[in-house]
CSV table of C-alpha atoms (C1' of nucleotides) in Angstrom, one decimal:
chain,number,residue,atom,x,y,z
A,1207,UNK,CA,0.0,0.0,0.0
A,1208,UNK,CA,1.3,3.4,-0.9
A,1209,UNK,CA,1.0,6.6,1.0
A,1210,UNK,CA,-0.3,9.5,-0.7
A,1211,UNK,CA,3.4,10.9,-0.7
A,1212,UNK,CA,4.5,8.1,-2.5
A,1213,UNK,CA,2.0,8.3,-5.2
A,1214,UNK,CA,2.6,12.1,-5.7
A,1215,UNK,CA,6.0,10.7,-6.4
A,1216,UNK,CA,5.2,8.5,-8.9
A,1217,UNK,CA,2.7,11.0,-10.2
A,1218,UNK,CA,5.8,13.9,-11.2
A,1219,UNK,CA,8.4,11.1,-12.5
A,1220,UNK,CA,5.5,9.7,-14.5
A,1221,UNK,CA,4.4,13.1,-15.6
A,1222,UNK,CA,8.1,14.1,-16.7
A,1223,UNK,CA,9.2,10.8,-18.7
A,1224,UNK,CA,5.8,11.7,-20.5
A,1225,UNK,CA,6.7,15.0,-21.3
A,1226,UNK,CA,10.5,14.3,-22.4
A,1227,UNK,CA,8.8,11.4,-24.5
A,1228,UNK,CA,7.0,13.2,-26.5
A,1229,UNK,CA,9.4,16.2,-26.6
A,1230,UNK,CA,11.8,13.6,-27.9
A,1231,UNK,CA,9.1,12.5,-30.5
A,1232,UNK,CA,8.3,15.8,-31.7
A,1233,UNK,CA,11.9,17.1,-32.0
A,1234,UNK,CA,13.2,14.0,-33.6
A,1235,UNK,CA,15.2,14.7,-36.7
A,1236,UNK,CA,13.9,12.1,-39.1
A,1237,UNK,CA,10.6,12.8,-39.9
A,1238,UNK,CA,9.6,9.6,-42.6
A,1239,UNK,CA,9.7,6.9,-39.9
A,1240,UNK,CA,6.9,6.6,-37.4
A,1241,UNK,CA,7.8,5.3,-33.6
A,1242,UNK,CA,5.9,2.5,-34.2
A,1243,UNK,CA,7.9,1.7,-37.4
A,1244,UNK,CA,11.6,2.0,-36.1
A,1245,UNK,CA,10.0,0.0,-32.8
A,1246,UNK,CA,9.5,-3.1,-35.0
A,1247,UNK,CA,13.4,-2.4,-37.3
A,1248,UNK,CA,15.2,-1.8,-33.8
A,1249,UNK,CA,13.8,-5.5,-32.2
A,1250,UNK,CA,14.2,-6.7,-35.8
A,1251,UNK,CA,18.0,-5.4,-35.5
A,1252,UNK,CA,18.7,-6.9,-32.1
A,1253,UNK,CA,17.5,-10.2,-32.8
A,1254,UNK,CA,16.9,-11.4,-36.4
A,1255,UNK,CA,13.6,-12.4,-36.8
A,1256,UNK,CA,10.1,-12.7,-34.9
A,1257,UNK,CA,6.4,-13.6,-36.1
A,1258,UNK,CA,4.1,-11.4,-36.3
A,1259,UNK,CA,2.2,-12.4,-33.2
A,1260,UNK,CA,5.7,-12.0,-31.4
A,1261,UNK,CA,6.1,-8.8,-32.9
A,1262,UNK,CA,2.6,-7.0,-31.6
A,1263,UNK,CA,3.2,-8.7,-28.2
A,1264,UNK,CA,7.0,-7.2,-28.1
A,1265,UNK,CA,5.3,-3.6,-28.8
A,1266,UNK,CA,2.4,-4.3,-27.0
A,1267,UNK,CA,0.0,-3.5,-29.6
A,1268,UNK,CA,-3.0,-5.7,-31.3
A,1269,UNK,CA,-2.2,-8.5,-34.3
A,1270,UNK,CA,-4.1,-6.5,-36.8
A,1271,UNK,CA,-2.5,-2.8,-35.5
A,1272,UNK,CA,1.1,-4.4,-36.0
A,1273,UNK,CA,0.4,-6.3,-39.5
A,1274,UNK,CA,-0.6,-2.7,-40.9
A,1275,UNK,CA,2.8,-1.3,-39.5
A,1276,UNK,CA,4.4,-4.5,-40.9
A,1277,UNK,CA,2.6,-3.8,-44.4
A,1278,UNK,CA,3.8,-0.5,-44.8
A,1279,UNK,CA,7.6,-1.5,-43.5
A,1280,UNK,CA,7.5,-4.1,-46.4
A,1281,UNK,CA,6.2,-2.1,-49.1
A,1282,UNK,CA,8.6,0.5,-48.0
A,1283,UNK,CA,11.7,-2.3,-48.5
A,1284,UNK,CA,12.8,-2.5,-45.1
A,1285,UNK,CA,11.5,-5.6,-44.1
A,1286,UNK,CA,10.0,-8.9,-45.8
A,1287,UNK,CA,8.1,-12.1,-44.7
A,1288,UNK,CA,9.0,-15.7,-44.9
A,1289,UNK,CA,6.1,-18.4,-44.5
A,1290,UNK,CA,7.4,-20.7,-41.5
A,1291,UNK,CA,8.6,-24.1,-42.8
A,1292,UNK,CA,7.5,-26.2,-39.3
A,1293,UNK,CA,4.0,-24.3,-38.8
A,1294,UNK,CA,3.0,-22.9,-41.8
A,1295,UNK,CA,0.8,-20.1,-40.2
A,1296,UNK,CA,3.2,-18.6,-39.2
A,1297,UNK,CA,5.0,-16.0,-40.8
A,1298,UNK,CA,8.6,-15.0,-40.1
A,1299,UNK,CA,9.4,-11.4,-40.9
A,1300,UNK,CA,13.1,-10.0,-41.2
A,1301,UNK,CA,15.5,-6.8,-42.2
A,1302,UNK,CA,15.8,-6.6,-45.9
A,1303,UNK,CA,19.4,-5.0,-46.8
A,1304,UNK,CA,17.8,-1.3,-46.8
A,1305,UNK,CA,16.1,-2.0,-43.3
A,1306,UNK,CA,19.5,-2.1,-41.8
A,1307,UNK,CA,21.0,0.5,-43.2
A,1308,UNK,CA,18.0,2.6,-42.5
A,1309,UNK,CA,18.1,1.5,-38.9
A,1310,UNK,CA,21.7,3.0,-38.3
A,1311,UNK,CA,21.0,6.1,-40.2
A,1312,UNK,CA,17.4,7.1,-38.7
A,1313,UNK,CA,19.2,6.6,-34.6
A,1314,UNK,CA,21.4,8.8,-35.7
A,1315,UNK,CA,19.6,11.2,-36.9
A,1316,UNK,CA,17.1,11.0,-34.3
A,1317,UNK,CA,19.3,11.6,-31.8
A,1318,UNK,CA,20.6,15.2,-33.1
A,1319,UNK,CA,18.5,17.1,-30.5
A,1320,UNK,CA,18.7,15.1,-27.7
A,1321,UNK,CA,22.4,15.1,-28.1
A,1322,UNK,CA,22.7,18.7,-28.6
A,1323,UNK,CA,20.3,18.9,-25.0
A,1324,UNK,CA,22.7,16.4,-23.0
A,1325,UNK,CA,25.4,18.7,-24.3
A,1326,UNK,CA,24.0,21.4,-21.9
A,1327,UNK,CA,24.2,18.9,-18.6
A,1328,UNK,CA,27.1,18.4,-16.4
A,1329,UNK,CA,29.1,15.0,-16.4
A,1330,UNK,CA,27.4,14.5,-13.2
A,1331,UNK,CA,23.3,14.8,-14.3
A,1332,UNK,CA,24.1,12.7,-17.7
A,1333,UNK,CA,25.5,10.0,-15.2
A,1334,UNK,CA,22.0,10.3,-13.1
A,1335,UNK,CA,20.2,10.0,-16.5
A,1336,UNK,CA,22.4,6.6,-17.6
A,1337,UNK,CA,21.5,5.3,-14.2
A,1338,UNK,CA,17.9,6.8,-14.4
A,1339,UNK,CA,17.9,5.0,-17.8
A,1340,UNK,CA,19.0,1.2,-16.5
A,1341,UNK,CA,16.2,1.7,-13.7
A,1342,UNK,CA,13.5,2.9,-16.1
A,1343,UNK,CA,14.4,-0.7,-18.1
A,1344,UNK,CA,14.4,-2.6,-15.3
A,1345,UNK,CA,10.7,-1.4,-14.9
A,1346,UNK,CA,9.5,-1.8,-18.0
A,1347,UNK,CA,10.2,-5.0,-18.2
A,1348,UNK,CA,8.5,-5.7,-15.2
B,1001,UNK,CA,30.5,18.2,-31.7
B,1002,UNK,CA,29.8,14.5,-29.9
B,1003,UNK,CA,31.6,11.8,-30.4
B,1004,UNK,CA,29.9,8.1,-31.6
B,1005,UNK,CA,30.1,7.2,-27.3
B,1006,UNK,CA,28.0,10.1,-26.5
B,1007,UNK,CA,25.5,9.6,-29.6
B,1008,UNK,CA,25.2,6.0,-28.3
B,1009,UNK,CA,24.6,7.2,-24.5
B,1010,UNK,CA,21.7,9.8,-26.0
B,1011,UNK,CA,20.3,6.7,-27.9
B,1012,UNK,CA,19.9,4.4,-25.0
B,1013,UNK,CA,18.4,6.6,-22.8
B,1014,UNK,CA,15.9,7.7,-25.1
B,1015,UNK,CA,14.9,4.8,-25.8
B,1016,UNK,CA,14.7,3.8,-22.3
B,1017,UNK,CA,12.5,7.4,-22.2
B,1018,UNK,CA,10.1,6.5,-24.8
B,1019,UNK,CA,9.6,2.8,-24.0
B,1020,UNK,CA,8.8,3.8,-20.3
B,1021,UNK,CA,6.5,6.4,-21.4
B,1022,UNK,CA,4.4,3.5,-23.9
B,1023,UNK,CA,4.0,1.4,-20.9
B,1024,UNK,CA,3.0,4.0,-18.4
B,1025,UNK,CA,0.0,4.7,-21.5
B,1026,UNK,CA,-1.0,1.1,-21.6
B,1027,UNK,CA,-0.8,0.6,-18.1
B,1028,UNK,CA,-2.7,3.3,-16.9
B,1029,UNK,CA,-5.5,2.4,-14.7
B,1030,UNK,CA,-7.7,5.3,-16.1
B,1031,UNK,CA,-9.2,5.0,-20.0
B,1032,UNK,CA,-11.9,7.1,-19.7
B,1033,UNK,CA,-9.3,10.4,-20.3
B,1034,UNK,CA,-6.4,10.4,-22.8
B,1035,UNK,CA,-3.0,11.7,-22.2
B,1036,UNK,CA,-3.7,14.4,-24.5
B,1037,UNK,CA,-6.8,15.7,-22.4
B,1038,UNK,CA,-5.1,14.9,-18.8
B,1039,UNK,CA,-2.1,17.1,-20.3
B,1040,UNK,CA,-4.0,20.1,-20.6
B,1041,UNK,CA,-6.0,20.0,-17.3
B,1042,UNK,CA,-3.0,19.5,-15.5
B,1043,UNK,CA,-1.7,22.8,-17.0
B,1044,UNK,CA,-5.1,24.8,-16.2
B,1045,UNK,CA,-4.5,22.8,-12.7
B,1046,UNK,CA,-1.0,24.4,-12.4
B,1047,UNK,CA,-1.5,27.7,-13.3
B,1048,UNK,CA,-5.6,28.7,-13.6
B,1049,UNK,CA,-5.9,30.3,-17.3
B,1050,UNK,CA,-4.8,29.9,-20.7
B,1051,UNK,CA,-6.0,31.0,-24.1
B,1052,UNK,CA,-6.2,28.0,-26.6
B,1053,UNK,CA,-2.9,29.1,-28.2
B,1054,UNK,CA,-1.0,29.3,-25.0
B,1055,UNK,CA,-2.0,25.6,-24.2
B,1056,UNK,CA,-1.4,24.2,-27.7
B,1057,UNK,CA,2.3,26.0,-27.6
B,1058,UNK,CA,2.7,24.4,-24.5
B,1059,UNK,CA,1.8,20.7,-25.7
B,1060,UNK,CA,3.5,21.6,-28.7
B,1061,UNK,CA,0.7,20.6,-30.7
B,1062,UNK,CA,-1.3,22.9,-33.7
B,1063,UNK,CA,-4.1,25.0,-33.1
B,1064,UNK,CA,-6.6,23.4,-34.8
B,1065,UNK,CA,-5.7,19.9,-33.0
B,1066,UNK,CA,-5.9,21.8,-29.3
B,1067,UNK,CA,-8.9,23.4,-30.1
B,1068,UNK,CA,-10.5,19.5,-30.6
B,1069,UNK,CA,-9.1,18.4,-27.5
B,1070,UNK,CA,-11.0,21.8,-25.7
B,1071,UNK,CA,-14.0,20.8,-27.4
B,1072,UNK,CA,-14.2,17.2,-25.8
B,1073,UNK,CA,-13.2,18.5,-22.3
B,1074,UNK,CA,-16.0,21.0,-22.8
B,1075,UNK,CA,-18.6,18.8,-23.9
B,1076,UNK,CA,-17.7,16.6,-20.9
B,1077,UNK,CA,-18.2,19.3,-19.0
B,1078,UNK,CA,-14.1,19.9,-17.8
B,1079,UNK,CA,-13.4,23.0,-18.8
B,1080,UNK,CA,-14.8,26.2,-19.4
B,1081,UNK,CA,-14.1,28.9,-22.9
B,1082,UNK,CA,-15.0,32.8,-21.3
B,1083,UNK,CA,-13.9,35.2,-24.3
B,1084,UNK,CA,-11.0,37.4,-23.1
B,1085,UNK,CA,-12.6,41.1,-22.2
B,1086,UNK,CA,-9.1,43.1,-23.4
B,1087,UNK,CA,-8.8,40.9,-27.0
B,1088,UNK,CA,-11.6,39.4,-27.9
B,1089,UNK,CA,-10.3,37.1,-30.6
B,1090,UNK,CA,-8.9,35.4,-27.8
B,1091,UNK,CA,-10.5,32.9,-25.4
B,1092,UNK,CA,-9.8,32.1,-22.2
B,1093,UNK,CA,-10.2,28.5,-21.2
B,1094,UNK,CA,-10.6,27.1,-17.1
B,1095,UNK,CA,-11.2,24.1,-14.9
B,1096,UNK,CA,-15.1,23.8,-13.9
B,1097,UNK,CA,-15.5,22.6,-10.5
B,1098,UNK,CA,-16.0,19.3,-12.4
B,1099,UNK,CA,-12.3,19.1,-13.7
B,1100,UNK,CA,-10.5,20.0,-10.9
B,1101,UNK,CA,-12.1,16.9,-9.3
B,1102,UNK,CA,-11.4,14.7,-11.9
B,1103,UNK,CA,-7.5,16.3,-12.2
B,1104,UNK,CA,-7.0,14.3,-8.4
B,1105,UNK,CA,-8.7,11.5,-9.7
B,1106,UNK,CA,-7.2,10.5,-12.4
B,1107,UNK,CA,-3.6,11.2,-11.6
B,1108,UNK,CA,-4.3,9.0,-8.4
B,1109,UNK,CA,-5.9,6.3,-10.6
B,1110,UNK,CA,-3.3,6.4,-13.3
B,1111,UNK,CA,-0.4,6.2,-11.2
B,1112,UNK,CA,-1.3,2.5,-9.8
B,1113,UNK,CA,0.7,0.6,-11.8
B,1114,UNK,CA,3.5,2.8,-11.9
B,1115,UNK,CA,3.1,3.0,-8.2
B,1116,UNK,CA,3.4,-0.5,-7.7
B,1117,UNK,CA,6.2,-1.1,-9.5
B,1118,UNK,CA,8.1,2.1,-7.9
B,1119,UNK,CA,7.5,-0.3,-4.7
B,1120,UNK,CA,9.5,-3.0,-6.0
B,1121,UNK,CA,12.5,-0.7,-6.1
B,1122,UNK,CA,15.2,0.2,-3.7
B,1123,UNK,CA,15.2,3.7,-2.2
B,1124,UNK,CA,18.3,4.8,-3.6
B,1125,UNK,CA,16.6,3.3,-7.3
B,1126,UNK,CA,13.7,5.7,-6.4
B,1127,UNK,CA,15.9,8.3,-5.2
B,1128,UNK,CA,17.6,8.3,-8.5
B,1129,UNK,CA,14.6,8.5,-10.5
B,1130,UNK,CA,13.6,11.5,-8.7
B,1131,UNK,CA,16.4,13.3,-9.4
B,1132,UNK,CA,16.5,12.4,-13.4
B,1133,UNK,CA,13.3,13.4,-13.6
B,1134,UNK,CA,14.0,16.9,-12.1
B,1135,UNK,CA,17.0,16.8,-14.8
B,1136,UNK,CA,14.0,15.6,-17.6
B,1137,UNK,CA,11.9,18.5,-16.6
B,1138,UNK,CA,15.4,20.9,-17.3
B,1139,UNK,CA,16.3,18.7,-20.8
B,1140,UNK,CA,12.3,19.5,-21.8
B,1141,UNK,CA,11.8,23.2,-21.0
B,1142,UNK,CA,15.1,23.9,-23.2
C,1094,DT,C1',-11.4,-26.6,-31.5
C,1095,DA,C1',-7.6,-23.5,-31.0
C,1096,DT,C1',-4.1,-20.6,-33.0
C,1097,DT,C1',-1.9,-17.4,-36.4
C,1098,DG,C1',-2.4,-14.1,-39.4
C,1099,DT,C1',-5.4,-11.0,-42.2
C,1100,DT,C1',-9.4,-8.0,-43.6
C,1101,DA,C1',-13.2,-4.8,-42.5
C,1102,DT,C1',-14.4,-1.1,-39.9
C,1103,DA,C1',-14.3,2.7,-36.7
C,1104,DC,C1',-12.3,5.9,-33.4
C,1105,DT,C1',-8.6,9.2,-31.7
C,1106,DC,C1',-4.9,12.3,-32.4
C,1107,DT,C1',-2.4,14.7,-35.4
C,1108,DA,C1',-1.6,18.0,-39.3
C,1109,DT,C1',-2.4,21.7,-43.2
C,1110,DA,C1',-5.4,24.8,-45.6
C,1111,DA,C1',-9.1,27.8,-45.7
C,1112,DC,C1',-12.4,30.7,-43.2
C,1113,DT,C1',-14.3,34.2,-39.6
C,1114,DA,C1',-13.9,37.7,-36.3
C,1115,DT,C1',-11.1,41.0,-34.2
C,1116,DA,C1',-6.9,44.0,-33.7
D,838,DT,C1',-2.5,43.3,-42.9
D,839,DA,C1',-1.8,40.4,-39.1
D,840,DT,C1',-3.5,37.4,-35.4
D,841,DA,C1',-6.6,34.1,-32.6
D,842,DG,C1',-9.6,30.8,-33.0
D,843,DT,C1',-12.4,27.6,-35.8
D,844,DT,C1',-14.0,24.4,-39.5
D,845,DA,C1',-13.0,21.1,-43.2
D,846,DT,C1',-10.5,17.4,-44.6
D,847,DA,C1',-7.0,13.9,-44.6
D,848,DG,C1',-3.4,10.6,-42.8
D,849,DA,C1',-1.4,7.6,-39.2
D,850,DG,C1',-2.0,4.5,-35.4
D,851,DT,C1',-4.9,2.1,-32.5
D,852,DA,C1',-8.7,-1.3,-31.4
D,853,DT,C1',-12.5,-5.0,-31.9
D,854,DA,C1',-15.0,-8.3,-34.7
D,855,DA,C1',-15.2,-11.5,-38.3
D,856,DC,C1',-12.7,-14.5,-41.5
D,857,DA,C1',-9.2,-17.9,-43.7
D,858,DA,C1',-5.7,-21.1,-43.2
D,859,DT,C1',-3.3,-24.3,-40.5
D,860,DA,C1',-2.4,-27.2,-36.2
DNA sequence: TATTGTTATACTCTATAACTATA
DNA sequence: TATAGTTATAGAGTATAACAATA
């Protein structure tokens, strides 16, 4: 049980990784690939290959909201499914050639203004962020 | 100028921003209320009065797209348009009695999960989460 | 029958362009 | 002319329900 301190606590972190969030978002660099999109490239990049079902669960979104984010991925070139050879319902999808070379080149684009901002910190408030970051990880995963 | 390090240290904690941020959404105990909407009662609850332009600068978002969010909180009966007496192009826009209720509400109903899982850290994890946040709020207002 | 992916449909949030009223 | 707000319209992302193919 939480004491009404507590939740006010909660309440202003929640409230500021919101805002920074969607600051973030809105002052990204890149402006022709969605969240959503580079979501599915960067787990795609990580780790090779998921089905779609794995996909949507990974991003937390419905089957059908992630096969339209998958559709427009594969016509754009960046990605393309493979039917699964042991249960063929499945399908397998995976980084094209482009889709890895966009995946490198959108992060660090992306990052332009965020950079520019840590730029502005001291040594010791980028360290609380990098520590912020590993506990903020750590808790989404939860 | 930053080096690659630094561009890989901005990139890892934004993503650890932005994924933290997507599962404080589809955690959130609260649907009846979008972020969109909480965000701007939470402004009128900070500081009283705003015209429409003030609170679409503030969420960064165009005019036409605030001026939608205004109109639900309105119809729901949240917020209140009075036409400004020394410009009357512009309009001033208020909590009702209504919306300052439902500001405590929400924010205490939202912040379960998040709550919860705060719980599960160590102070000096929470302690540190505090303080990036304060350093958020600083990277945000830039 | 149950599961995986897909299609159909609808709702929300966002934007730009065009319009109205006021300065 | 310029500015504040609004309306019209469109695009992207999300969801649920219904369907097809496969296990």
């Amino acid at each position: 049980m939480s004491s009404p301190t507590f939740s006010r606590e909660a309440s202003e972190i929640r409230i500021s990784v919101q805002r920074l969030a969607r600051r973030l978002r809105n002052e990204r660099a890149d402006d022709t690939m969605s969240d959503s999109q580079l979501g599915v490239l960067a787990w795609l990049s990580h780790t090779g290959t998921f089905t779609l079902g794995e996909l949507a669960a990974k991003e937390r979104v419905s089957a059908p909201s992630m096969n339209r984010t998958v559709n427009c991925l594969e016509e754009a070139g960046f990605v393309r499914r493979t039917a699964d050879d042991e249960d063929r319902r499945k399908v397998n999808i995976t980084l094209t050639d482009a889709g890895h070379e966009i995946v490198a080149e959108t992060a660090r684009r992306r990052d332009e203004w965020f950079d520019a901002a840590l730029d502005e910190l001291t040594a010791e408030e980028r360290a609380t962020l990098r520590e912020a970051a590993a506990i903020m990880r750590k808790v989404s995963d939860r």
